[in-house]
Coordinates of C-alpha atoms in Angstrom, one line a residue:
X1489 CA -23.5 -9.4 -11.6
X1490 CA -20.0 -8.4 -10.6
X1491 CA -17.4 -8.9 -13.1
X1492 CA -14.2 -11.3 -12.5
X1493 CA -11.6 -9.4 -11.8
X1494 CA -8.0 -10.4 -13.0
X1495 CA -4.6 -8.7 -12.9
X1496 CA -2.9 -10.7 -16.0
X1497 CA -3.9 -14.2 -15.2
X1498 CA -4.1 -13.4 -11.9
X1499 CA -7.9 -14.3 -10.3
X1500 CA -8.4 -12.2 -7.8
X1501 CA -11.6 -12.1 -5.4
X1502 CA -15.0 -9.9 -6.3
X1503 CA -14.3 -6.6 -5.5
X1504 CA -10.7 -7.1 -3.9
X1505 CA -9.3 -5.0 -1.2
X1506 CA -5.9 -4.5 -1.4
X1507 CA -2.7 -3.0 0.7
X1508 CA -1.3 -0.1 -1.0
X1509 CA 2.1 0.4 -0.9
X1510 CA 3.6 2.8 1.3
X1511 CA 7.5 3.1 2.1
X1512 CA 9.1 2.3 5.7
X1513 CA 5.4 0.5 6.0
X1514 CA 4.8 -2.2 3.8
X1515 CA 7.4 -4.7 4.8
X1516 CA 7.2 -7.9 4.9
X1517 CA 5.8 -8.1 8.9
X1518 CA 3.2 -5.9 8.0
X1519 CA 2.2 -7.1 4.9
X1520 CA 1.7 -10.9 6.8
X1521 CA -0.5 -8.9 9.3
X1522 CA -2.8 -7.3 6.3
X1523 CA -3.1 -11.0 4.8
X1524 CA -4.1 -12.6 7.6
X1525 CA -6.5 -9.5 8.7
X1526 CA -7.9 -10.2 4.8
X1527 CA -6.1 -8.3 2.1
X1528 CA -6.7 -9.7 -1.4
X1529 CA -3.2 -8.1 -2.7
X1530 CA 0.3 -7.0 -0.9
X1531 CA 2.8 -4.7 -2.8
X1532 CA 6.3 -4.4 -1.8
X1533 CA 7.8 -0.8 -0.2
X1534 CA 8.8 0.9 -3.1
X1535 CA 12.1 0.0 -5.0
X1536 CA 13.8 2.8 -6.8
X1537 CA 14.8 1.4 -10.1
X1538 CA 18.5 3.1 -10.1
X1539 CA 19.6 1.8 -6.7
X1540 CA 18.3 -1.9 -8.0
X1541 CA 20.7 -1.6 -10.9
X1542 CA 23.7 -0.6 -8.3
X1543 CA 22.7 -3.5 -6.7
X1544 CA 22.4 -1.5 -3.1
X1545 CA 21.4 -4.3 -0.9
X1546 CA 19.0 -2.5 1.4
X1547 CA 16.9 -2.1 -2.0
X1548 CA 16.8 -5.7 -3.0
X1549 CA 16.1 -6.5 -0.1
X1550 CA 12.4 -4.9 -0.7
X1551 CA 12.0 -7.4 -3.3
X1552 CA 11.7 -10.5 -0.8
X1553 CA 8.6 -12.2 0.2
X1554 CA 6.8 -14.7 1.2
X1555 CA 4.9 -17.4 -0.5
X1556 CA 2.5 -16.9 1.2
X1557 CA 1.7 -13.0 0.2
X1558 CA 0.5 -14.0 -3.1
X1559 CA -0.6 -12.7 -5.2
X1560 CA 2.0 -10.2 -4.7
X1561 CA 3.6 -7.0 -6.3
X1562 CA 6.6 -4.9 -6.2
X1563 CA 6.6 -1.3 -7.3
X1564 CA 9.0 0.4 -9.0
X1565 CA 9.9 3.8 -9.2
X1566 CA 12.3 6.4 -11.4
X1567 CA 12.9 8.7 -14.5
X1568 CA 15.2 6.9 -16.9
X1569 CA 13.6 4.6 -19.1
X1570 CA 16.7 2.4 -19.7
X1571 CA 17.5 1.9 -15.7
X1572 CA 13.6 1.0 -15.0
X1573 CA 13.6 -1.6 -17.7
X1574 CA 16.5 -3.1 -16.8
X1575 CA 15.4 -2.9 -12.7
X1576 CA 12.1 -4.2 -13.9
X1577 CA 14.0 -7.6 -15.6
X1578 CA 15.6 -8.2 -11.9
X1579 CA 12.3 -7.4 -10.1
X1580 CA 10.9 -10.0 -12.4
X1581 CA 13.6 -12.5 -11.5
X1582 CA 12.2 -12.7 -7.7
X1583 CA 9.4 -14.1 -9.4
X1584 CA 6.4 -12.1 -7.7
X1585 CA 3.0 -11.5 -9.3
X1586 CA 3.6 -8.7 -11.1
X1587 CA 5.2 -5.2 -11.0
X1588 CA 3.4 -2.2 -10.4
X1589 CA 5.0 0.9 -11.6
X1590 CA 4.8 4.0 -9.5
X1591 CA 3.4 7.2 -10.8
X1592 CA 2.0 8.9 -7.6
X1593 CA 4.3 8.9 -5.1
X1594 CA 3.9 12.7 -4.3
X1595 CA 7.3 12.8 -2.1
X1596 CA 9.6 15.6 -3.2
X1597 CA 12.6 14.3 -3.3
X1598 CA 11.3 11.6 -5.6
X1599 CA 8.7 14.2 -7.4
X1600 CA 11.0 16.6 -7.9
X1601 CA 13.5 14.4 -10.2
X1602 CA 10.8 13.6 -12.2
X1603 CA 10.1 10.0 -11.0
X1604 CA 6.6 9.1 -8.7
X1605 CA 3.7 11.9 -9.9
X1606 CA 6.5 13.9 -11.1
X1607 CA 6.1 12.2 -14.4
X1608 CA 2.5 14.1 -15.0
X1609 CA 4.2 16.6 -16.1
X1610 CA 5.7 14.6 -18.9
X1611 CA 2.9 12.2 -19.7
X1612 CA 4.2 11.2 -22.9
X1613 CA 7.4 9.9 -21.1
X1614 CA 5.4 8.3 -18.5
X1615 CA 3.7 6.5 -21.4
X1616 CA 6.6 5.7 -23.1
X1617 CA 8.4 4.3 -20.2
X1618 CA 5.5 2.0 -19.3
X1619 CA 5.6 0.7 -22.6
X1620 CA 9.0 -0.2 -22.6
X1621 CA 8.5 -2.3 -19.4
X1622 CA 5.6 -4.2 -20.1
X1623 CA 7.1 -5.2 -23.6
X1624 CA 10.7 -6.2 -21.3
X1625 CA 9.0 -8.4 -19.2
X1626 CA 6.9 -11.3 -19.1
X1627 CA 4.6 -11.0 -15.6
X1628 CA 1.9 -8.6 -15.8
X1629 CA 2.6 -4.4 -15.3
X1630 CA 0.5 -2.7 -13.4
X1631 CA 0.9 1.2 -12.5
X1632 CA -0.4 3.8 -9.6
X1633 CA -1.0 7.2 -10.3
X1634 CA -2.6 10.3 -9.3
X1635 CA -5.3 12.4 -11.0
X1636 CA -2.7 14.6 -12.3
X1637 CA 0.1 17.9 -11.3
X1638 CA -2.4 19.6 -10.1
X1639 CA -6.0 21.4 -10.1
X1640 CA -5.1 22.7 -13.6
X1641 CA -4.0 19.5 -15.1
X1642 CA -6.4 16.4 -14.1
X1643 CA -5.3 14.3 -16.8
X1644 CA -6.1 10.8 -15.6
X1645 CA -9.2 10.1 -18.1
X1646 CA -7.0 10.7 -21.2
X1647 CA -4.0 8.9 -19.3
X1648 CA -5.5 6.1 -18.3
X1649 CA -7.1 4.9 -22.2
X1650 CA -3.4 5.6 -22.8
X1651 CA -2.0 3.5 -20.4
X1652 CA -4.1 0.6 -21.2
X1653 CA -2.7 0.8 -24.8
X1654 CA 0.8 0.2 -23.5
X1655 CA -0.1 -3.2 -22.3
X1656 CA -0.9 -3.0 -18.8
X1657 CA -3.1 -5.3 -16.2
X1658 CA -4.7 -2.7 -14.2
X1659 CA -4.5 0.6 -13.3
X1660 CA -4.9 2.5 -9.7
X1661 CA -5.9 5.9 -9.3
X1662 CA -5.2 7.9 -5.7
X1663 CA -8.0 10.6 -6.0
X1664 CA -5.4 13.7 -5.7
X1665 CA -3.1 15.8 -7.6
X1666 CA 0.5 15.5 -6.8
X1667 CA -0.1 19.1 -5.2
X1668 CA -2.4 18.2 -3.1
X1669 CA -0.3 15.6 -1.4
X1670 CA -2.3 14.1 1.2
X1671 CA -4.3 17.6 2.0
X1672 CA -8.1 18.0 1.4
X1673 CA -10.5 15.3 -0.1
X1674 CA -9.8 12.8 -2.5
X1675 CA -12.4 13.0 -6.0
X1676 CA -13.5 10.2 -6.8
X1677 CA -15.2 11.8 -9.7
X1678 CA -12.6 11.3 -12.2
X1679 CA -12.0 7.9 -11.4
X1680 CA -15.5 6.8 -12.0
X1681 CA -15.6 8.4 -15.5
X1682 CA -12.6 6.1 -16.0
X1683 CA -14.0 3.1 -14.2
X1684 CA -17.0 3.9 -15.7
X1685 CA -15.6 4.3 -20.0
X1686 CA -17.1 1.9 -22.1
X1687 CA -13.2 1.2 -23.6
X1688 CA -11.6 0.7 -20.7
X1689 CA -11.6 -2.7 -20.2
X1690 CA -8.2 -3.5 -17.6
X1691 CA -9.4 -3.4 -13.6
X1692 CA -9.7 0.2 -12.4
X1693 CA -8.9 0.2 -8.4
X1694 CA -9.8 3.3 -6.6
X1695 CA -7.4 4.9 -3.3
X1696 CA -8.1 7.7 -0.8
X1697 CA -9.7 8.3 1.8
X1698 CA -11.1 5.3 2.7
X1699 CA -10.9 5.0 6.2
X1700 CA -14.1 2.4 6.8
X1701 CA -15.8 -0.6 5.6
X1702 CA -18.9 2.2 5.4
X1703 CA -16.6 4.2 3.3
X1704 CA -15.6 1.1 1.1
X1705 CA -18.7 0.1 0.6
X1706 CA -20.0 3.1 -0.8
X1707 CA -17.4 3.6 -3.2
X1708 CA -18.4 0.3 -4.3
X1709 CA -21.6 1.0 -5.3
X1710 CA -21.2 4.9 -6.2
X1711 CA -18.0 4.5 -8.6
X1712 CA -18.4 1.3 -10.1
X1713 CA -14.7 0.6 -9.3
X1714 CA -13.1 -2.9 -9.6
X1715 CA -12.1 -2.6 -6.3
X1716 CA -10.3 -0.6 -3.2
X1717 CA -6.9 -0.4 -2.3
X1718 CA -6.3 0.6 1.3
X1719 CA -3.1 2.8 2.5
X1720 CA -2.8 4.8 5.4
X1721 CA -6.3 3.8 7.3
X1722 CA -4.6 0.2 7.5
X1723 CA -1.8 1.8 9.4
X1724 CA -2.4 -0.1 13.2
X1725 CA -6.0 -0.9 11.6
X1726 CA -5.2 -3.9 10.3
X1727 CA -8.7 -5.2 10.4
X1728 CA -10.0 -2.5 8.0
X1729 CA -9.4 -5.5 5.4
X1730 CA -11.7 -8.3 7.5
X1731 CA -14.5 -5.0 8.0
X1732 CA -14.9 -3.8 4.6
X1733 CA -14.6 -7.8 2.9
X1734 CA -17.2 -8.6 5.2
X1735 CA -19.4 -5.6 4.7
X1736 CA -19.3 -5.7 1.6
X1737 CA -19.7 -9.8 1.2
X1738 CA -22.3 -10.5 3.9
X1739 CA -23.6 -7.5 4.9
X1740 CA -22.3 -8.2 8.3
X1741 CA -20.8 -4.9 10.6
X1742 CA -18.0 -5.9 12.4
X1743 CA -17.4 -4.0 15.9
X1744 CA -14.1 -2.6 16.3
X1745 CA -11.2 -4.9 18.1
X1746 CA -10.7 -4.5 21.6
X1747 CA -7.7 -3.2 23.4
X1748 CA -7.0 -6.7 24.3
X1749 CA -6.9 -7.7 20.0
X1750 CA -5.1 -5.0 19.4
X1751 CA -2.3 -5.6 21.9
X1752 CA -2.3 -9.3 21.0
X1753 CA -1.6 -8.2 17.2
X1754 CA 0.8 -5.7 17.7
X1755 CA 2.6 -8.1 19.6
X1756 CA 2.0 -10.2 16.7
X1757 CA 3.5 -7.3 14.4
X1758 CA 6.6 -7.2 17.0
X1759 CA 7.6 -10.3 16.8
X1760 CA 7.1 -10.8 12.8
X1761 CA 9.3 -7.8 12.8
X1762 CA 11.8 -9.6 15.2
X1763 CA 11.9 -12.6 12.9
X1764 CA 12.5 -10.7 9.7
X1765 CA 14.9 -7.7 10.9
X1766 CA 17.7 -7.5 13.6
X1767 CA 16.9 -6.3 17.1
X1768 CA 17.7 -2.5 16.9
X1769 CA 16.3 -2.1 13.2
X1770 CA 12.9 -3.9 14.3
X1771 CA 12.6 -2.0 17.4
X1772 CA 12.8 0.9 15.6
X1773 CA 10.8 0.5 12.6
X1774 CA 7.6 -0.7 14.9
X1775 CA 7.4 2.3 17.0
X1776 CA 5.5 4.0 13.3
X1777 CA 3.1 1.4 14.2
X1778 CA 2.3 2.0 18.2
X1779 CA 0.5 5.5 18.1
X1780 CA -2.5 4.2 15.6
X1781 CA -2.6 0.4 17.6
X1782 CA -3.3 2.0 20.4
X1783 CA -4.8 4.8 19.2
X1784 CA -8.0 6.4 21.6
X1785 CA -7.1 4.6 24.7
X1786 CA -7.9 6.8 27.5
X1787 CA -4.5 8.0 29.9
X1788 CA -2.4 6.2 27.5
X1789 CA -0.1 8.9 26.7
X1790 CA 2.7 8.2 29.4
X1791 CA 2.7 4.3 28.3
X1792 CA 2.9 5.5 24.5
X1793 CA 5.8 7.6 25.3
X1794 CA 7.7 4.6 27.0
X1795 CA 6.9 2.7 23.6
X1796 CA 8.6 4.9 21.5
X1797 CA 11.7 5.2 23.6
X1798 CA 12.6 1.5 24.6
X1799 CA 15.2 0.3 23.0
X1800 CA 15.4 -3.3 24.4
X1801 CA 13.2 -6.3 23.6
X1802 CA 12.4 -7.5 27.0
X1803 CA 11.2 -3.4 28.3
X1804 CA 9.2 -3.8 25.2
X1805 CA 7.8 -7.2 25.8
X1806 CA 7.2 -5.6 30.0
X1807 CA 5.0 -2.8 28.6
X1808 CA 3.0 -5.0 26.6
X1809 CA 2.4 -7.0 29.9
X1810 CA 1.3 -3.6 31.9
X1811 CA -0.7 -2.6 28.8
X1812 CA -2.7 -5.8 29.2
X1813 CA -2.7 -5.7 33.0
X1814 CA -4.0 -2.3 33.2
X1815 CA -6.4 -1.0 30.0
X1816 CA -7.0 -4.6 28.9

């Protein structure tokens, strides 16, 4: 029987699926898209905890949601134990879910000041600070991590027992080193031995390379995870969620969306962005998002080009009217 999985006092589905979070990607239009496509749990872009205690407005904004995300996380990042408490105690008075702390971000210029996967190479820091947050704050803490620095130094197993001492609601492991980045396969094998120790006892969620419900649902029953959290194979595949949930639930294969779907939710996308962002900033941001919606569509390329250079709503809106009248 599958164990209830609970972040805190947070009930969360069997085997949830969640939306990892990735920055200039997980706003708030994208994250609506993932909960209505089925996502168990959003997380915010990620908030670096020295620019929330400057109170640099393009940060806090990254704390805002909706109601209707729940349950919903933001993630923190940084080096100095005293700025990320304090930047955890205003995270926790937007009131989300939880905080998730990031150790795995595997960016350099985050990395290389010791904040993201930086931190594995000062594991007792790491530790250290993520005790000091979840005894400042009241929600639950969880982290994100990697397996460790690199091939030499896979220290998750011991990490992980340590990080459930500190106090925290679950842990997720990506299945790379920091020097991998995102290059060659993730191994899963060190996350089932800790999914899979008898005295770990807080939700284990597993991330990387899972790019298909097929692929979800074999971590599932290989790795013994609590469940899956989702990153860049959401990325204009928004219905990975609604796939692997139903895979997974009812055994049922869904076939992939049509052009038609996936023009009527990236219009969708668009106009969430619209509503949440001014004109120039949303126009911008979506174009990250075209490439993978429309992604395989035979003699698209010349229409993809035009999508990444508009700069105007309406010669937006018009291509999305000639993408339906001609590949839908």
């Amino acid at each position: 029987m599958d164990k209830t999985v609970k972040i805190g006092d947070i009930s969360l589905p069997t085997f949830p699926i969640l939306l990892a979070p990735m920055e200039d990607i997980t706003d708030i239009s994208f994250r609506l898209i993932c909960k209505e496509q089925g996502a168990d749990v959003l997380f915010s872009e990620f908030a670096a905890s020295d620019a929330l205690i400057r109170d640099v407005e393009s940060t806090k904004q990254k704390l805002r949601f909706e109601e209707s995300e729940r349950p919903f996380g933001i993630q923190i990042f940084g080096n100095d134990e005293m700025v990320m408490v304090e930047a955890a105690k205003i995270i926790e008075s937007y009131q989300p879910d939880f905080i998730d702390i990031n150790w795995g971000c595997p960016v350099k210029k985050v990395a290389i000041k010791g904040g993201g996967s930086g931190m594995l190479q000062n594991p007792d820091l790491l530790v250290k600070i993520t005790a000091a947050i979840v005894k400042a704050v009241k929600i639950p803490v969880t982290v994100k991590t990697r397996l460790g620095w690199d091939e030499s130094h896979k220290i998750i197993v011991d990490l992980a027992q340590k990080l459930q001492d500190t106090g925290i609601s679950a842990l997720t492991i990506h299945g790379r080193t920091r020097s991998q980045m995102y290059n060659g396969n993730a191994d899963w094998s060190l996350i089932e031995q800790v999914a899979q120790n008898q005295n770990i006892h807080i939700p284990i969620f597993g991330n990387g390379d899972i790019c298909s419900a097929q692929e979800c649902l074999k971590a599932k029953n290989t790795y013994q995870v609590s469940g899956i959290m989702i990153g860049r194979a959401a990325i204009g595949n928004p219905w990975i969620f609604n796939q692997c949930k139903k895979l997974i639930n009812s055994n049922i294969q869904v076939e992939k969306p049509s052009i038609a779907e996936r023009l009527n939710l990236c219009r969708k996308h668009f106009y969430l962005a619209l509503q949440y962002k001014n004109e120039k900033q949303a126009v911008l941001e979506m174009r990250k998002h075209y490439k993978p919606y429309f992604k395989d569509i035979k003699n698209f390329k010349e229409t993809r080009m035009r999508l990444l250079t508009c700069n105007k709503i309406e010669e937006i809106e018009n291509l999305f009217s000639e993408i339906e009248d001609k590949f839908c």
